[in-house]
Tab-separated table of C-alpha atoms in Angstrom:
chain	number	residue	atom	x	y	z
A	235	MET	CA	14.836	148.826	100.176
A	236	ALA	CA	16.020	148.603	96.767
A	237	PRO	CA	16.948	144.720	95.585
A	238	ILE	CA	19.867	143.036	96.521
A	239	VAL	CA	21.597	141.378	93.889
A	240	ARG	CA	22.076	137.938	94.524
A	241	PHE	CA	25.506	136.051	94.612
A	242	PRO	CA	25.552	132.422	94.900
A	243	TYR	CA	27.841	131.376	97.515
A	244	ARG	CA	30.822	129.309	94.918
A	245	ARG	CA	34.440	129.967	94.532
A	246	PRO	CA	35.876	129.217	91.218
A	247	LEU	CA	38.984	127.081	91.329
A	248	GLY	CA	41.353	128.922	90.448
A	249	LEU	CA	40.315	131.890	93.045
A	250	LEU	CA	41.272	129.235	95.467
A	251	LEU	CA	44.590	127.849	93.878
A	252	LEU	CA	45.360	131.472	94.219
A	253	LEU	CA	44.414	132.166	97.734
A	254	GLY	CA	44.940	128.852	99.230
A	255	ALA	CA	48.196	129.382	100.725
A	256	GLY	CA	47.440	132.167	102.277
A	257	CYS	CA	43.692	132.004	103.636
A	258	THR	CA	42.532	131.649	107.146
A	259	SER	CA	39.825	130.185	109.104
A	260	LEU	CA	38.208	133.989	108.666
A	261	TRP	CA	38.152	132.267	104.624
A	262	ALA	CA	37.033	128.835	104.902
A	263	ALA	CA	34.244	127.740	103.622
A	264	PRO	CA	31.152	127.439	106.307
A	265	PRO	CA	29.079	124.328	106.944
A	266	VAL	CA	25.938	124.401	104.738
A	267	PRO	CA	22.995	125.797	106.893
A	268	ALA	CA	19.672	124.208	106.712
A	269	GLU	CA	17.145	125.566	104.634
A	270	HIS	CA	13.374	126.026	105.146
A	271	GLU	CA	10.144	128.225	103.628
A	272	LEU	CA	8.202	131.230	105.117
A	273	PRO	CA	4.624	130.839	104.820
A	274	SER	CA	3.782	133.347	101.440
A	275	ALA	CA	2.351	136.100	104.345
A	276	LEU	CA	5.602	136.643	105.377
A	277	ASP	CA	7.064	138.212	101.904
A	278	GLU	CA	9.220	141.067	104.004
A	279	ALA	CA	10.215	139.535	106.809
A	280	SER	CA	12.659	141.767	108.719
A	281	GLY	CA	12.830	140.972	112.431
A	282	LEU	CA	13.303	137.660	114.066
A	283	ALA	CA	13.457	136.952	118.072
A	284	GLN	CA	12.650	133.859	120.061
A	285	SER	CA	10.315	133.479	122.191
A	286	GLY	CA	10.887	133.690	125.900
A	287	GLN	CA	7.958	131.563	126.767
A	288	HIS	CA	7.795	128.950	123.882
A	289	ALA	CA	10.511	127.088	122.962
A	290	GLU	CA	10.153	125.966	119.463
A	291	LEU	CA	8.254	129.560	118.402
A	292	LEU	CA	10.248	132.512	116.781
A	293	TRP	CA	8.440	135.968	116.329
A	294	THR	CA	8.350	137.539	113.014
A	295	HIS	CA	6.731	140.379	111.139
A	296	ASN	CA	6.791	142.189	107.671
A	297	ASP	CA	8.552	145.149	106.615
A	298	ASN	CA	5.579	147.948	106.077
A	299	ILE	CA	5.733	148.063	102.432
A	300	ASN	CA	8.543	148.809	99.361
A	301	ASP	CA	8.049	152.487	99.795
A	302	PRO	CA	7.921	153.198	103.761
A	303	GLY	CA	8.080	156.750	103.152
A	304	SER	CA	4.702	156.791	101.699
A	305	MET	CA	2.662	156.170	104.851
A	306	GLU	CA	0.498	153.689	103.396
A	307	ARG	CA	-1.751	151.986	105.623
A	308	VAL	CA	-1.553	148.048	106.656
A	309	THR	CA	-2.582	145.523	108.773
A	310	PRO	CA	0.552	145.722	112.012
A	311	LEU	CA	0.691	141.909	112.563
A	312	VAL	CA	3.810	140.136	114.265
A	313	HIS	CA	3.676	136.399	113.266
A	314	GLY	CA	4.290	133.370	115.277
A	315	ILE	CA	6.663	130.639	113.191
A	316	ASP	CA	8.013	126.818	114.316
A	317	HIS	CA	11.567	126.358	113.838
A	318	GLN	CA	10.825	124.925	110.279
A	319	GLY	CA	9.075	128.319	109.460
A	320	ARG	CA	5.305	126.897	109.526
A	321	LEU	CA	2.930	129.839	110.826
A	322	ARG	CA	0.943	128.989	114.024
A	323	LEU	CA	-0.045	132.477	115.107
A	324	SER	CA	-0.630	136.298	113.933
A	325	VAL	CA	-1.213	138.745	116.445
A	326	GLU	CA	-2.689	142.354	115.358
A	327	LEU	CA	-1.705	145.369	117.126
A	328	ASN	CA	-4.509	147.824	117.945
A	329	GLY	CA	-4.075	151.437	117.539
A	330	VAL	CA	-0.986	151.120	115.849
A	331	ILE	CA	0.585	152.649	112.773
A	332	GLN	CA	3.467	150.616	110.854
A	333	ARG	CA	5.314	152.738	109.434
A	334	ASP	CA	8.715	151.085	108.490
A	335	TRP	CA	8.859	147.756	111.560
A	336	GLU	CA	12.762	146.682	111.397
A	337	ALA	CA	13.183	144.746	114.054
A	338	ILE	CA	11.702	142.422	116.847
A	339	GLU	CA	12.721	141.005	120.357
A	340	SER	CA	11.838	139.169	123.659
A	341	VAL	CA	11.256	141.060	126.986
A	342	ARG	CA	10.313	139.735	130.529
A	343	ILE	CA	9.141	142.613	132.688
A	344	GLY	CA	7.849	142.246	135.931
A	345	GLY	CA	7.691	138.697	135.595
A	346	SER	CA	5.185	138.277	132.383
A	347	HIS	CA	7.400	137.759	128.778
A	348	GLY	CA	6.780	140.626	126.050
A	349	LEU	CA	8.152	141.389	122.839
A	350	VAL	CA	9.316	144.943	121.489
A	351	VAL	CA	8.538	145.940	118.037
A	352	ALA	CA	10.844	148.460	116.682
A	353	ASP	CA	9.545	151.354	114.251
A	354	THR	CA	13.128	152.423	113.155
A	355	GLY	CA	13.599	152.136	109.613
A	356	ASP	CA	14.455	155.171	107.800
A	357	ASN	CA	15.640	155.062	104.312
A	358	ARG	CA	15.524	158.833	103.529
A	359	ASP	CA	16.463	159.953	107.311
A	360	THR	CA	13.472	161.976	107.290
A	361	TRP	CA	11.643	161.311	110.934
A	362	PRO	CA	12.371	163.596	113.567
A	363	ASP	CA	11.787	160.321	115.957
A	364	TYR	CA	10.824	156.500	116.174
A	365	VAL	CA	9.060	154.018	118.294
A	366	LEU	CA	9.280	150.762	120.093
A	367	TRP	CA	5.969	149.101	120.767
A	368	PHE	CA	5.925	146.967	123.772
A	369	ILE	CA	2.965	143.660	124.068
A	370	ASP	CA	2.180	140.750	125.908
A	371	GLU	CA	3.223	137.757	124.287
A	372	PRO	CA	0.169	135.459	124.043
A	373	ASP	CA	0.325	132.248	126.605
A	374	GLU	CA	-0.952	129.482	124.385
A	375	ILE	CA	-0.023	128.664	120.728
A	376	PRO	CA	-3.328	127.481	119.343
A	377	SER	CA	-3.167	124.298	117.327
A	378	SER	CA	-3.941	126.024	113.834
A	379	ALA	CA	-3.047	129.246	112.739
A	380	THR	CA	-5.151	132.126	114.040
A	381	THR	CA	-5.051	135.857	113.904
A	382	ARG	CA	-5.501	137.588	117.727
A	383	ALA	CA	-5.510	140.859	118.558
A	384	THR	CA	-4.086	142.887	121.375
A	385	THR	CA	-2.961	146.345	122.387
A	386	PRO	CA	0.074	147.347	123.416
A	387	THR	CA	0.838	147.949	127.005
A	388	HIS	CA	3.682	150.530	126.676
A	389	LEU	CA	5.811	152.359	123.979
A	390	LEU	CA	9.044	153.805	123.821
A	391	ARG	CA	9.306	157.294	121.565
A	392	PHE	CA	12.859	158.297	121.011
A	393	ARG	CA	15.246	160.431	119.004
A	394	TYR	CA	19.176	160.190	118.395
A	395	PRO	CA	21.102	163.094	119.409
A	396	ASP	CA	22.490	164.181	116.238
A	397	GLY	CA	19.247	163.885	113.903
A	398	PRO	CA	17.568	160.871	111.694
A	399	ALA	CA	19.465	157.668	111.328
A	400	ASP	CA	18.155	154.506	109.650
A	401	THR	CA	18.282	151.687	112.588
A	402	GLU	CA	17.224	148.102	111.376
A	403	ALA	CA	18.911	146.012	114.384
A	404	MET	CA	17.880	146.536	118.146
A	405	VAL	CA	18.160	143.716	120.642
A	406	VAL	CA	16.967	143.829	124.974
A	407	ASP	CA	20.142	143.499	127.024
A	408	PRO	CA	18.153	141.887	130.336
A	409	HIS	CA	21.143	142.425	132.389
A	410	GLY	CA	21.566	146.115	132.115
A	411	ARG	CA	17.904	146.823	131.703
A	412	GLN	CA	18.548	148.269	128.046
A	413	ILE	CA	17.435	148.541	124.479
A	414	LEU	CA	20.475	148.248	121.863
A	415	VAL	CA	20.172	149.888	118.800
A	416	LEU	CA	22.304	150.197	115.579
A	417	THR	CA	22.728	152.240	112.845
A	418	LYS	CA	22.674	150.937	109.546
A	419	ARG	CA	23.744	153.473	106.564
A	420	GLU	CA	26.840	155.092	108.558
A	421	ASN	CA	30.652	154.223	108.383
A	422	PRO	CA	31.254	152.452	111.362
A	423	PRO	CA	27.867	152.064	112.761
A	424	ARG	CA	27.109	153.538	115.870
A	425	LEU	CA	25.195	151.013	118.544
A	426	PHE	CA	23.055	153.373	121.736
A	427	ALA	CA	21.447	152.638	124.479
A	428	LEU	CA	17.635	153.165	125.773
A	429	PRO	CA	17.146	152.276	129.398
A	430	LEU	CA	13.817	149.923	129.672
A	431	SER	CA	12.657	152.611	132.328
A	432	ALA	CA	12.167	155.160	129.838
A	433	ARG	CA	8.968	152.862	128.129
A	434	GLN	CA	5.398	154.381	128.737
A	435	PRO	CA	2.229	153.195	129.488
A	436	PHE	CA	-0.085	153.286	125.943
A	437	PRO	CA	-2.584	155.679	126.006
A	438	ASP	CA	-6.199	154.397	126.602
A	439	GLU	CA	-7.809	157.157	123.887
A	440	GLY	CA	-6.893	158.548	120.988
A	441	THR	CA	-6.775	157.838	116.972
A	442	PRO	CA	-3.091	155.947	116.522
A	443	ARG	CA	-1.164	159.348	115.478
A	444	GLU	CA	-2.507	161.090	118.960
A	445	ARG	CA	-1.179	158.222	121.259
A	446	LEU	CA	2.186	158.486	119.627
A	447	ALA	CA	2.098	162.130	119.571
A	448	SER	CA	1.509	162.363	123.651
A	449	ALA	CA	4.609	159.971	124.893
A	450	ASP	CA	7.200	162.148	125.444
A	451	VAL	CA	10.762	161.450	123.205
A	452	GLN	CA	13.768	160.008	125.077
A	453	GLU	CA	17.366	160.733	123.369
A	454	ALA	CA	19.081	157.454	122.528
A	455	GLN	CA	22.757	157.255	124.164
A	456	LEU	CA	26.028	156.586	122.419
A	457	LEU	CA	27.740	153.545	123.329
A	458	GLY	CA	30.327	153.010	120.472
A	459	ARG	CA	31.187	152.437	117.144
A	460	MET	CA	31.281	149.243	115.651
A	461	GLY	CA	34.372	147.931	113.782
A	462	GLY	CA	35.108	145.211	111.671
A	463	LEU	CA	32.601	144.807	108.993
A	464	VAL	CA	34.717	143.660	106.162
A	465	PRO	CA	33.917	141.050	103.763
A	466	THR	CA	34.726	137.730	105.015
A	467	ASP	CA	35.483	135.878	101.939
A	468	PRO	CA	37.555	136.228	98.716
A	469	ILE	CA	33.699	136.073	96.523
A	470	ASN	CA	32.599	139.024	98.787
A	471	TRP	CA	35.847	140.752	98.520
A	472	LEU	CA	36.397	140.545	94.703
A	473	LEU	CA	32.603	141.689	94.256
A	474	SER	CA	33.076	144.649	96.957
A	475	PRO	CA	33.968	147.398	93.527
A	476	LEU	CA	30.392	146.849	92.472
A	477	THR	CA	28.529	146.409	95.557
A	478	GLY	CA	30.012	149.150	97.388
A	479	ARG	CA	29.321	149.049	101.216
A	480	LYS	CA	26.016	147.601	100.877
A	481	THR	CA	26.397	144.231	101.960
A	482	SER	CA	28.289	144.856	104.786
A	483	LEU	CA	25.257	147.744	106.150
A	484	PRO	CA	24.144	145.490	109.810
A	485	THR	CA	20.326	144.541	109.090
A	486	GLY	CA	19.736	142.610	112.526
A	487	MET	CA	21.129	141.647	115.524
A	488	ALA	CA	20.549	139.351	118.410
A	489	LEU	CA	22.042	138.991	122.012
A	490	SER	CA	22.972	135.232	123.530
A	491	PRO	CA	20.716	134.686	126.823
A	492	ASP	CA	23.964	135.331	128.898
A	493	GLY	CA	24.176	138.861	127.657
A	494	ARG	CA	27.544	138.269	126.151
A	495	LEU	CA	27.796	137.462	122.841
A	496	LEU	CA	26.146	139.759	120.038
A	497	ALA	CA	25.761	138.436	116.223
A	498	VAL	CA	25.758	141.314	113.780
A	499	LEU	CA	23.579	139.940	110.398
A	500	THR	CA	24.725	142.210	107.115
A	501	TYR	CA	24.058	141.031	103.784
A	502	SER	CA	26.563	138.568	102.972
A	503	SER	CA	28.189	137.621	106.814
A	504	LEU	CA	27.485	137.113	110.105
A	505	TYR	CA	30.129	139.182	112.550
A	506	PHE	CA	30.175	137.633	116.379
A	507	PHE	CA	31.015	140.165	119.196
A	508	ARG	CA	31.880	139.240	122.637
A	509	ARG	CA	31.430	141.293	125.849
A	510	ASP	CA	33.977	139.972	128.979
A	511	VAL	CA	33.282	140.372	132.197
A	512	GLY	CA	33.062	143.816	133.326
A	513	GLU	CA	33.754	144.981	129.588
A	514	ARG	CA	31.872	147.904	128.243
A	515	TRP	CA	30.040	147.504	124.869
A	516	SER	CA	31.933	149.971	123.382
A	517	LYS	CA	35.316	148.095	123.405
A	518	ALA	CA	33.528	145.252	122.784
A	519	ILE	CA	32.172	146.032	119.328
A	520	ARG	CA	35.756	147.170	118.271
A	521	ARG	CA	36.463	143.755	116.692
A	522	PRO	CA	34.259	140.553	116.133
A	523	VAL	CA	35.614	137.315	117.296
A	524	ALA	CA	34.480	135.502	114.786
A	525	ALA	CA	32.969	135.917	111.427
A	526	ARG	CA	31.288	133.631	108.993
A	527	SER	CA	30.188	134.338	105.325
A	528	LEU	CA	26.032	133.563	104.335
A	529	PRO	CA	24.962	130.956	101.370
A	530	ARG	CA	24.435	134.046	99.063
A	531	ILE	CA	24.058	138.009	98.873
A	532	ASP	CA	20.523	138.439	99.975
A	533	GLN	CA	18.434	140.816	101.919
A	534	TRP	CA	18.467	138.808	105.097
A	535	GLU	CA	17.026	141.083	107.389
A	536	GLY	CA	16.011	138.888	111.012
A	537	ILE	CA	18.489	136.908	113.667
A	538	ALA	CA	17.759	135.019	116.612
A	539	PHE	CA	19.642	132.905	118.802
A	540	ASP	CA	17.846	129.902	120.135
A	541	ARG	CA	17.639	129.110	123.882
A	542	GLY	CA	21.121	127.089	124.079
A	543	ALA	CA	23.092	130.101	122.082
A	544	SER	CA	24.302	127.541	119.832
A	545	GLN	CA	22.651	128.300	116.967
A	546	LEU	CA	20.902	130.993	114.843
A	547	HIS	CA	17.991	131.640	112.579
A	548	ILE	CA	17.488	133.672	109.890
A	549	VAL	CA	15.087	135.264	107.736
A	550	ARG	CA	15.201	137.290	104.560
A	551	GLU	CA	12.681	139.171	102.736
A	552	GLY	CA	11.289	137.133	99.598
A	553	THR	CA	8.933	133.812	99.171
A	554	GLY	CA	10.163	130.861	98.230
A	555	PRO	CA	12.658	127.950	99.201
A	556	GLY	CA	15.593	129.426	101.239
A	557	THR	CA	14.014	132.382	103.092
A	558	MET	CA	14.549	130.843	106.607
A	559	LEU	CA	18.281	129.435	107.679
A	560	GLN	CA	19.347	127.574	110.557
A	561	ILE	CA	22.920	128.335	111.255
A	562	GLU	CA	25.709	126.650	113.835
A	563	VAL	CA	27.558	129.362	115.885
A	564	PRO	CA	30.975	129.350	115.031
A	565	GLU	CA	32.888	127.759	117.932
A	566	ALA	CA	35.646	130.637	118.015
A	567	ALA	CA	32.180	132.772	119.203
A	568	LEU	CA	31.015	130.055	121.621
A	569	ALA	CA	34.586	129.912	123.194
A	570	THR	CA	35.077	132.016	126.014
A	571	PRO	CA	37.713	132.759	128.364
A	572	GLU	CA	38.202	131.727	132.044
A	573	THR	CA	36.419	133.985	134.638
A	574	GLU	CA	36.106	134.797	138.003
A	575	PRO	CA	33.420	132.337	139.870
A	576	GLY	CA	30.250	133.913	139.970
A	577	ALA	CA	30.957	136.899	137.618
A	578	GLY	CA	28.654	138.155	135.193
A	579	PRO	CA	28.469	140.690	132.836
A	580	ARG	CA	28.366	144.386	133.145
A	581	PRO	CA	25.172	145.188	134.706
A	582	ALA	CA	24.764	148.226	132.703
A	583	ASP	CA	26.689	150.018	130.085
A	584	THR	CA	27.637	153.461	130.143
A	585	PRO	CA	27.617	156.204	127.005
A	586	GLU	CA	30.626	156.529	125.254
A	587	SER	CA	33.417	159.132	126.804
A	588	ASP	CA	36.488	157.811	125.135
């Protein structure tokens, strides 16, 4: 990934006076988020997930290397950090090649808590297929940071129906029993689904490449096209001729525990899409119900709701202060229309037909 030029979040007085009369809440200055520092070992943080088993734990990982196409061998690790960014545990995945990890998500299957790691990055659009690795989440977190090893329990190898696509955003929809992936370098981005039932047991024998090659390939199903990823404040709007669409590319997603509020992360902003009762994702993702700017344009690449869905944790590539943020979810995103008693989200979405 080419470096993103960092622009601080400031509004010149003259610009505010010029735009003040016409500003809406979308252009209002957001609250200042809390900032933390990730461990130095996490210098390419590229995904984030709230633990399903430990309330104060988040899971993250590094990207592969600055040039994923080289297939240079790296140690495939996921890292458990607390809500202040401190390292608690690292887990090495045995039998796995880390090509270009871009997302991680919690999942609960058969009463067990697990993690899904998405090896879905493809900056050059050259890979014929992609893979999701499933591992069990550790039951206990040690008092001091250590490294453990585990072997994936399952994998899900998949492709897109019309060829390669770079993807950095993935969530698990527990109500629909499906995994949602959102393409990055397309206008507009497209949301695809993969059934959890398509995962296969991880082979017991063979080299990492042989184990991966032995898996069947599932075809992802198109659900819909995402709309509304437009600049959210005057600075982003003024800079758009210089940055092009780069600041609006989706780099992460998070789904609230009730399966209704989808947060989409870009290099400059957050967007929130809400699925009402009985609504298909293809309709819900056409326009965000709320949006807010991030403190600066940067390589924000991982996002996760806390358990109460009132806050979001965000991480970016790089080192030093401000590599991790805690942001309040806007009230406009939390507000939900009245629904019938006992109603819930649609149990499963269907491929796009309109």
